[in-house]
Coordinates of C-alpha atoms in Angstrom, one line a residue:
Chain A
M1 CA 65.9 -2.6 100.6
T2 CA 65.7 -4.9 97.6
R3 CA 63.4 -4.3 94.6
R4 CA 61.3 -7.3 95.7
Q5 CA 60.8 -5.7 99.1
F6 CA 60.3 -2.2 97.8
I7 CA 57.5 -3.0 95.2
P8 CA 54.8 -4.2 97.6
L9 CA 55.5 -1.3 100.0
A10 CA 55.4 1.2 97.2
G11 CA 52.2 -0.4 96.0
I12 CA 50.6 -0.1 99.4
A13 CA 51.7 3.6 99.7
A14 CA 50.5 4.4 96.2
T15 CA 47.1 2.7 96.8
A16 CA 46.7 4.6 100.1
S17 CA 47.5 7.9 98.4
Y18 CA 45.2 7.1 95.5
A19 CA 42.4 6.2 97.9
S20 CA 42.8 9.4 99.8
I21 CA 42.8 11.4 96.6
K22 CA 39.7 9.6 95.4
L23 CA 37.9 10.3 98.7
Q24 CA 38.7 14.0 98.5
K25 CA 36.1 16.1 96.8
P26 CA 37.7 17.8 93.8
P27 CA 38.1 21.6 94.3
K28 CA 35.2 23.6 93.0
L29 CA 35.5 24.8 89.4
P30 CA 35.7 28.5 88.7
D31 CA 32.5 30.1 87.5
G32 CA 33.7 30.7 84.0
P33 CA 33.0 33.8 81.9
A34 CA 29.8 35.9 82.2
G35 CA 26.7 34.7 80.5
N36 CA 25.9 31.2 79.1
S37 CA 27.3 29.4 76.1
A38 CA 25.3 28.0 73.2
V39 CA 26.3 24.5 72.0
A40 CA 24.5 22.8 69.2
I41 CA 24.1 19.1 68.9
V42 CA 23.1 18.2 65.4
R43 CA 22.2 14.7 64.3
A44 CA 24.1 13.2 61.4
R45 CA 23.9 9.4 61.3
S46 CA 26.2 9.0 58.4
Y47 CA 28.8 10.8 56.3
S48 CA 26.6 10.6 53.2
E49 CA 23.9 12.8 54.7
D50 CA 23.6 16.5 53.7
L51 CA 26.3 17.7 56.1
V52 CA 26.4 21.3 54.9
S53 CA 22.8 21.8 55.8
R54 CA 23.4 20.1 59.2
M55 CA 26.3 22.4 59.8
L56 CA 24.4 25.5 58.7
Q57 CA 21.7 24.6 61.1
G58 CA 24.3 24.3 63.9
A59 CA 26.1 27.5 63.0
R60 CA 22.8 29.5 63.1
E61 CA 21.9 28.0 66.4
C62 CA 25.3 29.2 67.8
G63 CA 25.1 32.6 66.1
L64 CA 28.3 32.1 64.2
D65 CA 29.4 35.1 62.1
A66 CA 32.2 34.4 59.6
R67 CA 31.5 37.2 57.1
G68 CA 34.7 38.7 55.7
K69 CA 36.9 36.5 57.9
R70 CA 40.0 34.6 57.0
V71 CA 39.1 31.1 58.2
L72 CA 41.5 28.3 59.0
L73 CA 40.0 24.9 59.3
K74 CA 42.0 22.7 61.6
P75 CA 41.1 19.0 61.2
N76 CA 42.4 16.2 63.3
L77 CA 44.8 14.4 60.9
V78 CA 47.0 12.1 63.0
E79 CA 47.8 8.7 61.4
F80 CA 45.9 6.4 59.1
E81 CA 44.7 2.9 59.7
S82 CA 42.0 1.6 57.4
S83 CA 40.5 -0.6 60.1
T84 CA 39.6 2.3 62.4
V85 CA 38.6 6.0 62.4
I86 CA 41.5 8.1 63.6
N87 CA 41.0 11.3 61.6
T88 CA 38.2 13.9 61.1
D89 CA 36.3 12.4 58.2
A90 CA 37.1 14.0 54.8
T91 CA 33.4 14.7 54.1
I92 CA 33.2 16.8 57.3
I93 CA 36.1 19.0 56.1
A94 CA 34.6 19.3 52.6
A95 CA 31.3 20.3 54.1
A96 CA 33.0 22.8 56.4
V97 CA 34.8 24.4 53.5
E98 CA 31.4 24.8 51.8
L99 CA 29.8 26.0 55.0
F100 CA 32.2 28.9 55.6
H101 CA 32.1 30.0 51.9
R102 CA 28.3 30.1 52.3
L103 CA 28.7 32.1 55.5
G104 CA 30.6 34.7 53.5
A105 CA 34.2 34.0 54.7
A106 CA 36.8 36.0 52.8
E107 CA 39.1 33.0 52.7
V108 CA 38.9 29.4 53.8
R109 CA 42.1 27.4 54.3
I110 CA 42.9 24.1 55.8
G111 CA 45.9 23.6 58.1
E112 CA 47.3 20.8 60.1
G113 CA 50.6 19.7 61.7
P114 CA 50.4 16.0 62.5
G115 CA 52.2 15.1 65.7
H116 CA 53.8 11.8 64.6
R117 CA 54.0 11.6 60.8
R118 CA 56.4 13.6 58.7
D119 CA 54.7 13.2 55.3
T120 CA 51.5 15.2 55.9
L121 CA 50.3 15.2 52.3
D122 CA 50.7 11.4 52.1
L123 CA 48.7 11.1 55.3
A124 CA 46.1 13.4 53.7
D125 CA 46.1 11.1 50.7
D126 CA 45.5 8.1 52.9
A127 CA 42.6 9.8 54.7
R128 CA 41.1 10.7 51.3
Y129 CA 41.3 14.4 51.9
R130 CA 43.0 15.0 48.5
Y131 CA 40.2 13.2 46.7
T132 CA 37.2 14.4 48.7
I133 CA 38.0 18.1 49.3
P134 CA 37.9 20.2 46.2
Q135 CA 41.3 21.9 45.4
F136 CA 42.8 20.4 48.6
D137 CA 46.4 20.9 47.7
S138 CA 46.0 24.6 46.9
I139 CA 44.1 25.5 50.2
F140 CA 46.2 23.3 52.5
T141 CA 49.1 24.3 54.6
D142 CA 51.4 21.8 56.5
L143 CA 51.6 23.7 59.8
N144 CA 54.6 21.6 60.8
R145 CA 56.7 23.3 58.1
D146 CA 55.1 26.7 57.7
D147 CA 57.0 29.9 58.4
V148 CA 56.8 30.9 62.0
S149 CA 56.6 34.0 64.2
P150 CA 57.1 34.3 68.0
V151 CA 54.4 35.0 70.5
T152 CA 54.8 35.9 74.1
G153 CA 52.8 34.7 77.1
F154 CA 52.1 31.2 75.9
A155 CA 52.3 28.7 78.8
N156 CA 54.8 30.9 80.7
E157 CA 57.3 30.5 77.9
R158 CA 59.3 33.6 77.1
K159 CA 58.7 33.0 73.4
F160 CA 56.8 30.4 71.6
Y161 CA 56.6 29.9 67.9
F162 CA 53.4 29.4 65.8
P163 CA 52.9 29.1 62.1
N164 CA 52.1 32.4 60.3
T165 CA 49.1 30.7 58.7
V166 CA 47.6 30.3 62.2
L167 CA 48.6 33.7 63.5
G168 CA 47.1 35.3 60.3
A169 CA 43.7 33.7 60.7
D170 CA 40.7 35.7 61.9
L171 CA 38.9 32.5 62.9
I172 CA 40.3 29.1 63.7
V173 CA 37.8 26.2 63.4
S174 CA 38.7 23.1 65.3
L175 CA 37.3 20.3 63.2
A176 CA 38.0 17.6 65.8
K177 CA 37.1 14.0 66.1
M178 CA 35.2 12.6 69.1
K179 CA 37.7 10.2 70.6
T180 CA 39.0 8.8 73.9
H181 CA 42.6 9.5 74.6
H182 CA 45.1 7.4 76.5
W183 CA 46.8 10.4 78.1
A184 CA 44.1 13.1 78.4
G185 CA 41.0 10.9 78.8
A186 CA 39.3 12.5 75.8
T187 CA 40.5 14.3 72.7
L188 CA 38.0 16.8 71.3
S189 CA 38.1 20.4 70.0
M190 CA 40.7 21.7 72.5
K191 CA 43.2 18.9 72.4
N192 CA 43.0 19.2 68.6
L193 CA 44.8 22.5 68.8
F194 CA 48.0 20.6 69.4
G195 CA 48.3 20.5 65.7
L196 CA 48.8 24.2 65.5
V197 CA 52.3 23.8 67.0
P198 CA 55.0 23.5 64.4
G199 CA 56.9 20.2 64.3
A200 CA 59.9 21.8 62.5
I201 CA 60.6 23.8 65.7
Y202 CA 59.2 21.4 68.4
G203 CA 59.6 18.0 66.8
W204 CA 57.6 14.9 66.1
P205 CA 56.0 14.4 68.6
K206 CA 55.7 17.9 69.9
N207 CA 57.5 16.9 73.0
K208 CA 57.7 20.5 74.4
L209 CA 54.0 20.3 75.0
H210 CA 54.4 17.1 77.0
Y211 CA 57.0 18.8 79.2
I212 CA 54.7 21.8 79.7
G213 CA 52.1 19.1 80.6
I214 CA 49.4 17.8 78.3
P215 CA 46.4 19.2 80.2
Q216 CA 48.3 22.4 80.8
S217 CA 49.2 22.7 77.1
V218 CA 45.6 22.0 76.0
A219 CA 44.4 24.8 78.3
A220 CA 47.2 27.1 77.3
L221 CA 46.4 26.7 73.5
S222 CA 42.7 27.5 74.2
R223 CA 43.7 30.5 76.3
H224 CA 46.0 31.8 73.6
F225 CA 43.7 31.2 70.6
R226 CA 40.3 32.7 71.6
N227 CA 39.2 33.4 68.0
T228 CA 38.0 29.8 67.6
F229 CA 34.9 27.8 66.7
A230 CA 34.5 24.1 67.2
I231 CA 32.8 21.4 65.0
V232 CA 33.3 18.0 66.5
D233 CA 32.9 15.0 64.2
G234 CA 31.0 12.5 66.3
V235 CA 29.3 10.8 63.4
V236 CA 31.6 7.9 64.0
G237 CA 34.0 8.5 67.0
M238 CA 36.6 6.3 68.6
E239 CA 36.3 4.5 72.0
G240 CA 38.7 2.4 74.0
N241 CA 42.4 2.9 73.5
G242 CA 42.2 6.2 71.5
P243 CA 43.4 8.3 69.9
I244 CA 44.9 5.9 67.5
Q245 CA 44.3 2.3 68.4
G246 CA 40.7 2.5 69.6
T247 CA 37.7 1.1 67.9
P248 CA 35.0 3.0 65.9
K249 CA 32.0 4.2 67.9
P250 CA 29.0 5.6 66.0
A251 CA 27.5 8.5 68.0
G252 CA 25.7 10.1 65.0
V253 CA 26.2 13.7 66.0
L254 CA 28.1 16.9 65.2
V255 CA 28.7 19.2 68.2
M256 CA 29.3 22.8 67.5
G257 CA 29.9 26.0 69.4
R258 CA 32.1 29.1 70.0
D259 CA 32.9 28.1 73.6
L260 CA 35.4 25.2 73.2
V261 CA 35.2 24.3 76.9
A262 CA 31.4 24.0 76.7
V263 CA 31.6 22.1 73.4
D264 CA 34.1 19.6 74.9
S265 CA 32.1 19.3 78.1
T266 CA 29.0 18.5 76.0
C267 CA 30.9 15.9 74.0
C268 CA 32.1 14.3 77.2
R269 CA 28.6 14.0 78.5
I270 CA 27.5 12.5 75.2
M271 CA 30.4 10.0 75.6
G272 CA 29.5 9.2 79.2
I273 CA 32.5 11.0 80.6
D274 CA 32.2 13.4 83.5
P275 CA 33.8 16.6 82.2
E276 CA 34.5 17.9 85.7
K277 CA 36.9 15.0 86.1
V278 CA 38.8 15.8 82.9
E279 CA 41.9 17.7 84.0
Y280 CA 42.3 19.9 80.9
L281 CA 38.7 21.1 81.2
R282 CA 39.2 21.9 84.9
L283 CA 42.3 23.9 84.0
A284 CA 40.4 25.8 81.3
A285 CA 37.2 26.3 83.3
D286 CA 37.8 30.0 83.6
L287 CA 37.7 30.3 79.8
G288 CA 34.3 28.7 79.2
H289 CA 31.6 26.7 80.8
V290 CA 31.8 23.2 82.1
H291 CA 28.7 23.3 84.3
P292 CA 25.6 22.1 82.4
G293 CA 23.5 24.9 83.9
R294 CA 25.6 27.4 82.0
I295 CA 25.5 25.6 78.6
E296 CA 22.4 26.3 76.5
Q297 CA 22.0 23.1 74.6
R298 CA 20.6 23.8 71.1
G299 CA 19.3 21.2 68.7
E300 CA 19.2 17.7 70.2
S301 CA 19.4 17.1 73.9
I302 CA 22.3 15.3 75.4
A303 CA 20.0 12.5 76.7
S304 CA 18.7 11.8 73.3
V305 CA 22.1 11.1 71.8
Q306 CA 24.1 10.0 74.8
T307 CA 26.1 6.7 74.3
N308 CA 28.8 5.5 76.6
F309 CA 32.3 5.3 74.9
A310 CA 34.3 2.4 76.3
L311 CA 37.2 3.7 78.5
I312 CA 40.5 2.0 79.2
E313 CA 41.0 1.0 82.8
E314 CA 43.3 3.9 83.4
F315 CA 40.3 6.3 82.9
S316 CA 37.4 4.2 84.2
G317 CA 37.1 6.8 87.0
L318 CA 36.0 9.4 84.5
R319 CA 32.7 7.6 83.9
L320 CA 29.7 9.9 84.3
A321 CA 27.7 8.9 87.3
Chain B
M1 CA 72.9 21.4 50.4
L2 CA 73.9 17.8 50.8
A3 CA 72.0 16.9 47.6
L4 CA 73.7 19.6 45.6
H5 CA 77.2 19.0 47.0
G6 CA 79.7 18.5 44.2
T7 CA 77.2 19.2 41.4
A8 CA 78.2 21.4 38.5
G9 CA 77.3 25.1 38.9
S10 CA 76.2 24.8 42.5
Q11 CA 79.4 25.9 44.2
A12 CA 78.7 29.7 44.6
G13 CA 75.1 29.1 45.8
L14 CA 76.2 26.5 48.3
H15 CA 78.9 28.8 49.6
R16 CA 76.3 31.5 50.2
A17 CA 74.0 29.0 51.9
W18 CA 76.8 27.7 54.1
K19 CA 77.6 31.2 55.3
L20 CA 74.0 31.8 56.1
V21 CA 73.7 28.5 58.0
R22 CA 76.8 29.3 60.0
S23 CA 75.5 32.7 60.9
W24 CA 72.7 30.9 62.7
Q25 CA 75.0 29.4 65.3
T26 CA 74.3 30.6 68.9
P27 CA 77.0 31.3 71.5
D28 CA 76.5 27.9 73.1
G29 CA 77.4 26.2 69.8
S30 CA 74.0 25.0 68.8
S31 CA 72.3 26.1 65.6
R32 CA 69.0 27.9 65.1
P33 CA 66.7 26.4 62.5
S34 CA 66.2 29.9 60.8
G35 CA 67.0 33.5 61.3
Q36 CA 63.5 34.0 62.8
V37 CA 63.9 31.5 65.6
E38 CA 65.9 31.9 68.8
G39 CA 67.7 29.0 70.4
G40 CA 69.4 26.0 68.9
T41 CA 67.8 22.7 68.0
W42 CA 68.4 19.3 66.5
I43 CA 69.3 21.2 63.3
T44 CA 72.8 21.5 64.9
A45 CA 73.5 17.9 63.8
H46 CA 72.9 18.8 60.2
T47 CA 75.3 21.7 60.3
V48 CA 78.0 19.4 61.7
T49 CA 77.3 16.8 59.0
L50 CA 77.5 19.6 56.4
A51 CA 80.7 20.9 57.9
S52 CA 82.2 17.5 57.6
V53 CA 81.2 17.1 54.0
R54 CA 82.8 20.5 53.3
G55 CA 85.9 19.5 55.2
V56 CA 85.5 22.3 57.7
Y57 CA 86.7 21.4 61.2
D58 CA 87.3 24.7 63.0
D59 CA 86.4 26.0 66.4
Q60 CA 82.9 26.9 65.4
V61 CA 82.2 23.2 64.5
R62 CA 84.0 22.1 67.6
R63 CA 81.5 24.2 69.7
S64 CA 78.7 22.5 67.9
V65 CA 80.1 19.1 68.6
D66 CA 80.6 20.0 72.3
W67 CA 77.0 21.2 72.4
M68 CA 75.8 17.9 71.0
L69 CA 77.8 16.0 73.6
S70 CA 76.4 18.1 76.4
V71 CA 72.7 17.5 75.4
V72 CA 70.9 14.4 76.6
G73 CA 67.3 13.4 76.3
A74 CA 65.5 14.5 79.5
E75 CA 64.0 11.1 80.1
H76 CA 67.5 9.8 80.9
N77 CA 67.5 11.6 84.2
M78 CA 67.8 9.8 87.6
L79 CA 64.1 10.2 88.5
M80 CA 62.9 8.7 85.2
R81 CA 65.4 5.8 85.4
T82 CA 64.3 5.1 89.0
A83 CA 60.7 5.2 87.9
A84 CA 61.5 2.8 85.0
F85 CA 63.3 0.5 87.4
F86 CA 60.1 0.1 89.5
H87 CA 57.9 -0.2 86.3
L88 CA 56.1 3.0 87.1
L89 CA 56.2 4.5 83.6
K90 CA 53.1 4.4 81.3
T91 CA 55.3 3.8 78.3
T92 CA 57.6 0.9 77.5
L93 CA 60.6 3.2 76.9
D94 CA 64.0 1.9 77.9
V95 CA 65.3 5.1 79.4
S96 CA 68.7 3.7 80.4
H97 CA 70.4 4.8 77.1
A98 CA 71.1 8.5 76.3
G99 CA 69.8 9.8 73.0
W100 CA 69.1 13.3 71.7
P101 CA 66.0 15.5 71.8
W102 CA 64.5 17.8 69.2
R103 CA 65.2 20.6 71.7
E104 CA 67.3 20.8 74.8
G105 CA 65.3 19.9 77.9
N106 CA 62.9 17.4 76.1
A107 CA 63.0 13.7 75.7
A108 CA 65.1 11.9 73.1
W109 CA 63.5 10.6 69.9
I110 CA 64.7 8.6 67.0
E111 CA 65.1 11.3 64.3
P112 CA 67.2 13.8 66.3
T113 CA 69.2 10.9 67.7
V114 CA 69.9 9.5 64.2
H115 CA 71.0 12.9 62.8
T116 CA 73.3 13.4 65.7
L117 CA 74.8 9.9 65.4
V118 CA 75.5 10.6 61.7
A119 CA 77.1 13.9 62.6
L120 CA 79.3 12.5 65.4
K121 CA 80.4 9.5 63.5
K122 CA 81.4 11.7 60.6
V123 CA 83.6 13.9 62.8
R124 CA 84.9 11.3 65.2
A125 CA 88.3 11.1 63.5
E126 CA 88.8 14.9 63.8
Y127 CA 87.5 15.4 67.3
R128 CA 88.6 12.2 69.0
S129 CA 87.4 11.7 72.5
S130 CA 86.2 8.8 74.7
E131 CA 83.1 10.9 75.5
L132 CA 82.2 11.1 71.8
E133 CA 82.7 7.3 71.4
S134 CA 80.6 6.6 74.5
R135 CA 77.7 8.9 73.3
V136 CA 77.8 7.1 69.9
R137 CA 77.5 3.7 71.5
E138 CA 74.8 4.9 73.9
G139 CA 72.9 6.6 71.0
E140 CA 72.9 3.4 69.0
A141 CA 71.8 1.4 72.0
M142 CA 68.9 3.9 72.5
V143 CA 67.8 3.5 68.9
L144 CA 68.0 -0.3 69.1
S145 CA 66.0 -0.2 72.4
R146 CA 63.2 1.8 70.8
R147 CA 62.5 -0.8 68.0
C148 CA 58.8 -1.6 67.8
T149 CA 57.6 -5.2 68.1
D150 CA 56.7 -5.2 64.4
G151 CA 60.4 -4.8 63.6
G152 CA 60.6 -1.2 62.5
W153 CA 60.7 2.1 64.3
N154 CA 58.2 5.0 64.9
C155 CA 59.1 8.3 66.4
G156 CA 60.7 6.5 69.3
N157 CA 57.9 5.1 71.5
P158 CA 57.3 1.4 71.0
G159 CA 54.3 1.1 73.4
V160 CA 52.0 2.9 75.8
L161 CA 50.0 1.3 78.7
N162 CA 50.9 -2.2 77.6
F163 CA 49.7 -1.6 74.0
D164 CA 52.3 -2.0 71.2
L165 CA 52.5 1.0 68.9
P166 CA 53.2 0.4 65.2
S167 CA 56.4 1.5 63.3
Y168 CA 56.5 4.0 60.4
P169 CA 58.3 3.6 57.1
E170 CA 60.1 7.0 57.3
T171 CA 61.4 6.5 60.8
T172 CA 62.5 3.0 60.0
G173 CA 64.6 4.3 57.2
L174 CA 66.0 7.0 59.4
A175 CA 66.9 4.6 62.2
L176 CA 68.8 2.4 59.8
V177 CA 70.8 5.5 58.6
G178 CA 71.9 6.0 62.2
L179 CA 72.8 2.4 62.7
Q180 CA 75.4 2.1 60.0
G181 CA 78.3 0.2 61.3
R182 CA 76.3 -2.3 63.4
S183 CA 76.7 -5.9 62.5
A184 CA 74.9 -7.4 59.6
A185 CA 73.3 -10.1 61.8
E186 CA 71.9 -7.4 64.1
L187 CA 70.4 -5.5 61.3
A188 CA 69.1 -8.3 59.0
G189 CA 65.6 -8.1 60.5
P190 CA 65.3 -4.3 60.3
L191 CA 66.7 -4.2 56.8
A192 CA 64.1 -6.8 55.7
V193 CA 61.4 -4.6 57.2
A194 CA 62.8 -1.6 55.4
R195 CA 62.7 -3.4 52.1
R196 CA 59.1 -4.4 52.6
F197 CA 58.2 -0.9 53.7
R198 CA 59.8 0.5 50.6
Q199 CA 57.7 -1.7 48.4
E200 CA 54.5 -1.0 50.3
T201 CA 54.5 2.7 51.3
K202 CA 52.9 5.4 49.2
S203 CA 54.8 8.1 51.0
S204 CA 57.5 9.6 48.7
L205 CA 59.3 10.9 51.8
A206 CA 59.4 7.5 53.4
K207 CA 60.5 5.9 50.1
A208 CA 63.3 8.4 49.9
W209 CA 64.6 7.8 53.4
L210 CA 64.3 4.0 53.0
T211 CA 66.2 4.2 49.7
I212 CA 69.0 6.2 51.3
A213 CA 69.1 3.8 54.2
L214 CA 69.3 0.7 52.1
R215 CA 72.0 2.2 49.8
C216 CA 74.0 3.2 52.9
H217 CA 73.8 -0.4 54.0
G218 CA 75.0 -1.7 50.6
D219 CA 71.7 -2.6 49.0
H220 CA 70.9 -1.6 45.5
P221 CA 67.1 -1.3 45.5
A222 CA 65.4 -1.3 42.1
E223 CA 63.5 1.8 41.0
L224 CA 59.8 1.5 41.9
P225 CA 56.9 2.5 39.7
G226 CA 56.0 6.1 40.0
E227 CA 59.4 7.0 41.6
N228 CA 60.2 9.5 38.9
K229 CA 57.2 11.7 39.5
V230 CA 58.0 15.4 40.2
P231 CA 58.6 16.0 43.9
T232 CA 56.2 18.3 45.6
D233 CA 58.7 20.3 47.6
V234 CA 62.4 21.1 48.1
M235 CA 63.0 18.8 51.0
L236 CA 61.5 15.9 49.2
A237 CA 63.3 16.7 46.0
A238 CA 66.6 16.8 47.9
L239 CA 66.0 13.5 49.6
E240 CA 65.0 11.8 46.4
A241 CA 68.1 13.2 44.7
L242 CA 70.3 11.9 47.6
G243 CA 68.8 8.4 47.2
H244 CA 69.4 8.2 43.5
P245 CA 71.9 5.5 42.5
D246 CA 74.3 8.4 41.4
G247 CA 73.1 10.7 44.3
N248 CA 74.9 11.8 47.3
Y249 CA 73.5 9.2 49.7
R250 CA 77.1 8.4 50.5
L251 CA 77.4 11.7 52.3
F252 CA 75.3 10.1 55.1
G253 CA 77.9 7.3 55.2
T254 CA 79.7 7.0 58.5
G255 CA 82.4 4.4 57.9
G256 CA 83.0 1.1 59.6
V257 CA 81.9 -0.7 62.7
A258 CA 81.7 1.6 65.7

């Protein structure tokens, strides 16, 4: 059979299989843990608002207790392009540092291990972290090059290495950006945990996670790191071809909560994405709540802030009905 | 260790460091990145380059070379090549050429491929084999095939879902270090991109790799404003020292045309 003959036949076969998959009802999600999860949606129309007060409001609504804890803030610092909004805004991180000091944390550090770029401090410079966040250099750890220790039981790996700064934290705060993602559909507080994996061991990009599977790795990271809290920067998110080449999309919100699955599900609904169709959320549905009936929405309602994020064709099927 | 090689007063310290690095070799010939981590990685290429610089060509180095020759980026398998043939991949990767991964069992990327190319080219005279020459040719072809449409290189993925991805200054510098020996005509465009990146980038790390690359290709780039600021860490200090006009950038040199 020639390539010219094969391609149409393969196309027909692929279309038929795709159609049969689409017609099948996806398997029911697991019930998730006992009880409901609180997720706060806080309005913040611009980065010049009083973000610390907004975050304090959200933290209280979620019952966050950070007293005496060593807190690691994990922003989403990926690449820099002045024409778009790839990274968690510097003002959000500065406000989070202030928030956790006010909440009585014993220590507040910032850590990130970008997946593509080698020069993390230069990237932080471009993203204005070093100018906006007081004493940034002294509280920041490049997780790509931190000392590491092995853990067992991560994603069926015999041993997997994580930075000591991550393993030593009592509370990891995923300071994610609200973005679409060309592999995962959306990147929010759970996908942001990819930056905890050290590049010096696993490379740039962290290709080991791709071979485990992106949705599987996202779920595995959330399964392993349960001492987490999420603050998603949706003041200005990214739509279209995210997470790098998309376009800015103002949503005017911060989304906060202890249940990262519930936070990401809420973000998806705000973005006009059906969380039950996002594979990593399906895989992690035993860790937290996807179903809206099990999420106690605090602050603003989803309906009052919902704004459809443009999706690339590949993910048009994720659109919330 | 490369940056300090041959400098006054460094011999005893370098000897201790070399013994430590050698102690991290695993039974399969690969090298661990530290005493705390199990399993060999891309670091193996650096140990072979170091061995060559120190004139060490023993069985231990031979095993490292054999390990490098045995490792291929996982995307170069039959399934992926077949998928690429039928345009079923989401990326625009050319998977027909074998490069090297960060870790065995993963896909090949620019940086580990470049470090392995440098290492293999440096030891090719001592460990002559057609397999080594073939892998060098394939590795160079892989690097060339991953060039971005803007003329430089990123980690090694020029496009996803029909969208072009941009190149980065540091990986453009690295790619050119690995392509030493290719024809001047072939590299004229990438070298021009590297010169421009070196002028424009704020990243000290990128500047250092671009300087090393340009010097390895016979350029004599002028010092840039702010280039003398104190480096923020050991790796950067070493790379900047290597790229200095009197530095050891020549230790990345890999000789003539492949």
